[in-house]
């Protein structure tokens, strides 16, 4: 029995030595194959139905999003979630009160850039009864700005304005519109 153990250990040791001796530099072609395999293993996707997503920052709820379906894609170059609607987003202030509501047909969320892209029948509604309507809107969470190169209509309690091209804050108070057209009611 003792002989079998010694023989077994000798075979294992010999196998390890030969295995380590055969390890060496990988050729460029072999290295590329390893890199491709690693990239493929880092690719993932998930699907979710009846989406209810919250985005927290410093322990506070900043955004809550609802949608009918979401697909998240992650690979070396891309990390995004595509959301089918209707999509509803609530943006919260520092005390947890809804300050802005956003509605659209679909959205794309890019967490690495903290950017939402909203598509189709986009409507922004603030707690101060200000409204924005467009077919496309990009919202940058980092600097709390929204913009679109598309046609936009802004309605406030006292006036409305339309134009092509918009950049402003999510409260719809400080903004610029390229090629504006509108009317103002003066009391």
Coordinates of C-alpha atoms in Angstrom, one line a residue:
X1 CA 0.0 0.0 0.0
X2 CA 2.8 2.3 0.9
X3 CA 4.4 1.6 -2.5
X4 CA 1.2 2.7 -4.3
X5 CA 1.1 6.0 -2.4
X6 CA 4.7 6.8 -3.3
X7 CA 4.0 5.9 -7.0
X8 CA 0.8 8.0 -7.0
X9 CA 2.7 11.0 -5.5
X10 CA 5.5 10.5 -8.1
X11 CA 3.0 10.5 -11.0
X12 CA 1.2 13.6 -9.7
X13 CA 4.5 15.5 -9.1
X14 CA 5.8 14.5 -12.6
X15 CA 2.5 15.7 -14.1
X16 CA 2.7 19.1 -12.3
X17 CA 6.4 19.5 -13.4
X18 CA 5.7 18.7 -17.0
X19 CA 2.6 21.0 -17.0
X20 CA 4.5 23.9 -15.5
X21 CA 7.4 23.3 -17.9
X22 CA 5.1 23.5 -20.9
X23 CA 3.7 26.9 -19.8
X24 CA 5.5 29.7 -21.5
X25 CA 4.9 32.9 -23.5
X26 CA 1.6 32.9 -25.5
X27 CA 1.9 33.7 -29.1
X28 CA 0.1 36.9 -30.3
X29 CA -2.6 34.8 -31.9
X30 CA -3.2 32.8 -28.7
X31 CA -3.1 36.0 -26.6
X32 CA -5.9 37.5 -28.9
X33 CA -8.0 34.4 -28.5
X34 CA -7.7 34.6 -24.7
X35 CA -8.6 38.3 -24.8
X36 CA -11.7 37.6 -26.9
X37 CA -12.8 34.8 -24.6
X38 CA -12.4 37.2 -21.6
X39 CA -14.4 39.9 -23.3
X40 CA -17.1 37.4 -24.1
X41 CA -17.2 36.3 -20.5
X42 CA -17.6 39.9 -19.4
X43 CA -20.7 40.4 -21.6
X44 CA -24.0 40.1 -19.8
X45 CA -27.6 41.0 -20.3
X46 CA -30.7 40.8 -18.1
X47 CA -34.4 41.3 -18.7
X48 CA -37.0 42.6 -16.4
X49 CA -40.8 43.0 -16.7
X50 CA -42.9 45.5 -14.7
X51 CA -39.8 47.6 -14.0
X52 CA -39.7 49.6 -10.7
X53 CA -36.2 51.0 -10.3
X54 CA -34.8 53.4 -7.7
X55 CA -31.6 55.4 -8.0
X56 CA -30.0 56.4 -4.7
X57 CA -27.3 58.9 -4.1
X58 CA -25.7 59.4 -0.7
X59 CA -28.4 57.3 0.9
X60 CA -31.2 59.5 -0.6
X61 CA -33.7 58.4 -3.2
X62 CA -33.0 60.7 -6.2
X63 CA -35.0 59.0 -9.0
X64 CA -37.8 56.4 -9.3
X65 CA -38.6 54.9 -12.7
X66 CA -41.4 52.6 -13.8
X67 CA -41.7 50.8 -17.2
X68 CA -43.2 47.7 -18.7
X69 CA -40.0 46.1 -19.7
X70 CA -36.2 46.6 -19.4
X71 CA -33.2 45.0 -21.0
X72 CA -29.7 45.7 -19.5
X73 CA -26.6 45.2 -21.7
X74 CA -23.1 45.2 -20.2
X75 CA -19.9 44.6 -22.1
X76 CA -16.5 46.3 -22.3
X77 CA -17.8 49.3 -24.3
X78 CA -21.4 49.5 -23.3
X79 CA -23.5 49.6 -20.1
X80 CA -27.1 50.6 -20.7
X81 CA -30.6 49.7 -19.9
X82 CA -33.3 50.0 -22.5
X83 CA -36.8 50.6 -21.0
X84 CA -40.1 50.2 -22.9
X85 CA -43.0 52.1 -21.7
X86 CA -45.0 53.7 -20.9
X87 CA -42.1 55.1 -18.9
X88 CA -42.7 57.3 -15.8
X89 CA -39.9 58.9 -13.9
X90 CA -40.1 60.8 -10.6
X91 CA -37.2 63.1 -9.6
X92 CA -37.0 63.9 -5.9
X93 CA -35.6 66.9 -4.0
X94 CA -33.3 66.6 -1.0
X95 CA -36.2 66.0 1.4
X96 CA -37.8 63.2 -0.7
X97 CA -40.6 65.2 -2.3
X98 CA -41.3 64.8 -6.0
X99 CA -40.1 67.9 -7.8
X100 CA -40.4 66.7 -11.4
X101 CA -42.3 64.0 -13.3
X102 CA -41.2 62.7 -16.7
X103 CA -43.3 60.6 -19.1
X104 CA -42.2 59.0 -22.4
X105 CA -42.8 56.0 -24.6
X106 CA -39.4 54.5 -24.0
X107 CA -36.0 55.4 -22.5
X108 CA -32.4 54.4 -22.4
X109 CA -30.4 54.7 -19.1
X110 CA -26.6 54.9 -19.2
X111 CA -25.4 54.6 -15.6
X112 CA -21.7 55.2 -16.4
X113 CA -22.6 58.6 -17.7
X114 CA -25.7 59.2 -15.4
X115 CA -27.7 60.0 -18.6
X116 CA -31.3 59.2 -19.5
X117 CA -32.4 59.4 -23.1
X118 CA -36.2 59.6 -23.5
X119 CA -38.1 58.9 -26.7
X120 CA -41.6 59.5 -28.0
X121 CA -44.3 61.7 -26.5
X122 CA -41.9 63.1 -23.8
X123 CA -43.5 65.2 -21.2
X124 CA -41.9 66.9 -18.2
X125 CA -44.1 68.3 -15.5
X126 CA -42.7 70.3 -12.5
X127 CA -44.4 71.0 -9.2
X128 CA -44.6 74.7 -10.2
X129 CA -47.0 73.8 -13.1
X130 CA -44.4 74.1 -15.8
X131 CA -44.5 71.6 -18.7
X132 CA -42.2 70.6 -21.5
X133 CA -43.3 68.5 -24.5
X134 CA -40.9 67.0 -27.2
X135 CA -40.3 63.8 -29.1
X136 CA -36.8 63.4 -27.6
X137 CA -35.0 64.5 -24.5
X138 CA -31.6 63.9 -22.9
X139 CA -31.4 64.3 -19.1
X140 CA -27.9 64.5 -17.6
X141 CA -28.2 63.7 -13.8
X142 CA -24.7 64.8 -13.0
X143 CA -25.4 68.5 -13.8
X144 CA -29.2 68.2 -13.6
X145 CA -29.7 69.5 -17.2
X146 CA -32.1 68.5 -20.0
X147 CA -31.6 69.2 -23.7
X148 CA -33.0 68.3 -27.1
X149 CA -32.1 69.3 -30.6
X150 CA -35.8 68.6 -31.5
X151 CA -38.9 70.7 -31.5
X152 CA -40.1 71.6 -28.0
X153 CA -43.1 73.4 -26.3
X154 CA -42.8 74.9 -22.9
X155 CA -46.0 75.9 -21.0
X156 CA -46.0 77.9 -17.8
X157 CA -48.9 79.4 -15.8
X158 CA -48.4 82.7 -17.6
X159 CA -47.1 81.9 -21.1
X160 CA -46.0 79.3 -23.6
X161 CA -43.1 79.1 -26.0
X162 CA -42.1 76.7 -28.8
X163 CA -38.9 76.3 -30.7
X164 CA -36.3 73.9 -32.0
X165 CA -33.4 73.1 -29.7
X166 CA -33.6 73.4 -25.9
X167 CA -31.2 73.3 -23.0
X168 CA -32.1 74.0 -19.4
X169 CA -32.6 72.8 -15.9
X170 CA -35.1 70.1 -14.8
X171 CA -37.2 72.8 -13.0
X172 CA -37.8 74.5 -16.4
X173 CA -36.9 77.9 -14.9
X174 CA -33.5 78.6 -16.5
X175 CA -33.3 77.5 -20.1
X176 CA -32.6 78.6 -23.7
X177 CA -34.5 77.7 -26.8
X178 CA -33.0 78.1 -30.3
X179 CA -35.4 79.5 -32.9
X180 CA -38.1 80.4 -30.4
X181 CA -41.7 81.2 -31.3
X182 CA -44.4 82.0 -28.8
X183 CA -46.8 84.3 -27.0
X184 CA -46.9 86.0 -23.7
X185 CA -50.0 87.0 -21.7
X186 CA -49.4 90.3 -20.0
X187 CA -51.8 91.2 -17.1

